[in-house]
Amino acid sequence: PTSVKVTLEAFRRHYRSPLKEAIIMEYRISQWFMRLQPNSDFCEGIRAVLVDKDNKPLWAPASFEDVSEQKVEGFFAPLCANHACGELQI
């Protein structure tokens, strides 16, 4: 649910953005997706489909309604100053 809401918000925000701005934001979002639950559900999806192959992801939060706007907004925030790769420079 978290990844779906973040992706939908990215489409809304960057529908008409300049390409450079959209690529930088996509990179930022991808870096935030690499966090473990409850901060992101991406890794849980990978676990369920590719690692354990049980196809039973345990989402946290479990529903779209439980994913707050604040949580979605966090995926668009600048990366931490000590982030291993830092912000994308193009």
GROMACS .gro file of C-alpha atoms in nm:
model
   90
    1PRO     CA    1   0.000   0.000   0.000
    2THR     CA    2   0.277   0.247   0.080
    3SER     CA    3   0.457   0.198  -0.251
    4VAL     CA    4   0.135   0.237  -0.448
    5LYS     CA    5   0.045   0.564  -0.274
    6VAL     CA    6   0.397   0.702  -0.320
    7THR     CA    7   0.397   0.606  -0.689
    8LEU     CA    8   0.058   0.769  -0.747
    9GLU     CA    9   0.178   1.087  -0.576
   10ALA     CA   10   0.494   1.086  -0.791
   11PHE     CA   11   0.279   1.072  -1.106
   12ARG     CA   12   0.068   1.360  -0.979
   13ARG     CA   13   0.366   1.576  -0.889
   14HIS     CA   14   0.583   1.512  -1.192
   15TYR     CA   15   0.334   1.476  -1.473
   16ARG     CA   16   0.461   1.797  -1.632
   17SER     CA   17   0.795   1.843  -1.458
   18PRO     CA   18   1.115   1.896  -1.651
   19LEU     CA   19   1.292   1.565  -1.714
   20LYS     CA   20   1.593   1.654  -1.497
   21GLU     CA   21   1.371   1.733  -1.199
   22ALA     CA   22   1.170   1.412  -1.244
   23ILE     CA   23   1.485   1.195  -1.265
   24ILE     CA   24   1.629   1.350  -0.949
   25MET     CA   25   1.304   1.289  -0.764
   26GLU     CA   26   1.277   0.931  -0.891
   27TYR     CA   27   1.628   0.865  -0.762
   28ARG     CA   28   1.538   1.014  -0.424
   29ILE     CA   29   1.220   0.804  -0.401
   30SER     CA   30   1.413   0.489  -0.494
   31GLN     CA   31   1.659   0.552  -0.213
   32TRP     CA   32   1.378   0.597   0.040
   33PHE     CA   33   1.216   0.274  -0.085
   34MET     CA   34   1.521   0.075   0.027
   35ARG     CA   35   1.429   0.117   0.394
   36LEU     CA   36   1.277  -0.171   0.587
   37GLN     CA   37   0.921  -0.176   0.718
   38PRO     CA   38   0.745   0.012   0.860
   39ASN     CA   39   0.929   0.289   0.672
   40SER     CA   40   0.877   0.129   0.330
   41ASP     CA   41   0.706  -0.184   0.203
   42PHE     CA   42   0.927  -0.236  -0.102
   43CYS     CA   43   1.170  -0.477   0.069
   44GLU     CA   44   0.879  -0.680   0.208
   45GLY     CA   45   0.744  -0.719  -0.145
   46ILE     CA   46   1.084  -0.841  -0.264
   47ARG     CA   47   1.097  -1.087   0.026
   48ALA     CA   48   0.752  -1.228  -0.047
   49VAL     CA   49   0.800  -1.265  -0.423
   50LEU     CA   50   1.170  -1.327  -0.483
   51VAL     CA   51   1.333  -1.446  -0.160
   52ASP     CA   52   1.087  -1.667   0.029
   53LYS     CA   53   0.855  -1.701  -0.273
   54ASP     CA   54   0.555  -1.739  -0.043
   55ASN     CA   55   0.366  -1.457  -0.220
   56LYS     CA   56   0.235  -1.351   0.121
   57PRO     CA   57   0.366  -1.004   0.193
   58LEU     CA   58   0.296  -0.874   0.540
   59TRP     CA   59   0.239  -0.508   0.467
   60ALA     CA   60   0.278  -0.254   0.745
   61PRO     CA   61   0.057  -0.059   0.721
   62ALA     CA   62  -0.178  -0.316   0.573
   63SER     CA   63  -0.424  -0.091   0.389
   64PHE     CA   64  -0.423   0.222   0.175
   65GLU     CA   65  -0.629   0.403   0.437
   66ASP     CA   66  -0.360   0.341   0.698
   67VAL     CA   67  -0.085   0.504   0.491
   68SER     CA   68  -0.074   0.865   0.607
   69GLU     CA   69  -0.005   1.163   0.383
   70GLN     CA   70   0.287   1.242   0.613
   71LYS     CA   71   0.437   0.900   0.539
   72VAL     CA   72   0.396   0.954   0.163
   73GLU     CA   73   0.547   1.302   0.190
   74GLY     CA   74   0.857   1.155   0.353
   75PHE     CA   75   0.950   0.977   0.030
   76PHE     CA   76   0.987   1.316  -0.142
   77ALA     CA   77   1.211   1.464   0.128
   78PRO     CA   78   1.578   1.532   0.059
   79LEU     CA   79   1.812   1.248   0.149
   80CYS     CA   80   1.998   1.265   0.479
   81ALA     CA   81   2.331   1.447   0.473
   82ASN     CA   82   2.510   1.123   0.567
   83HIS     CA   83   2.337   0.912   0.298
   84ALA     CA   84   2.590   0.674   0.143
   85CYS     CA   85   2.528   0.792  -0.215
   86GLY     CA   86   2.391   1.140  -0.149
   87GLU     CA   87   2.156   1.328  -0.376
   88LEU     CA   88   2.174   1.266  -0.750
   89GLN     CA   89   2.389   1.526  -0.925
   90ILE     CA   90   2.305   1.573  -1.293
   0.00000   0.00000   0.00000
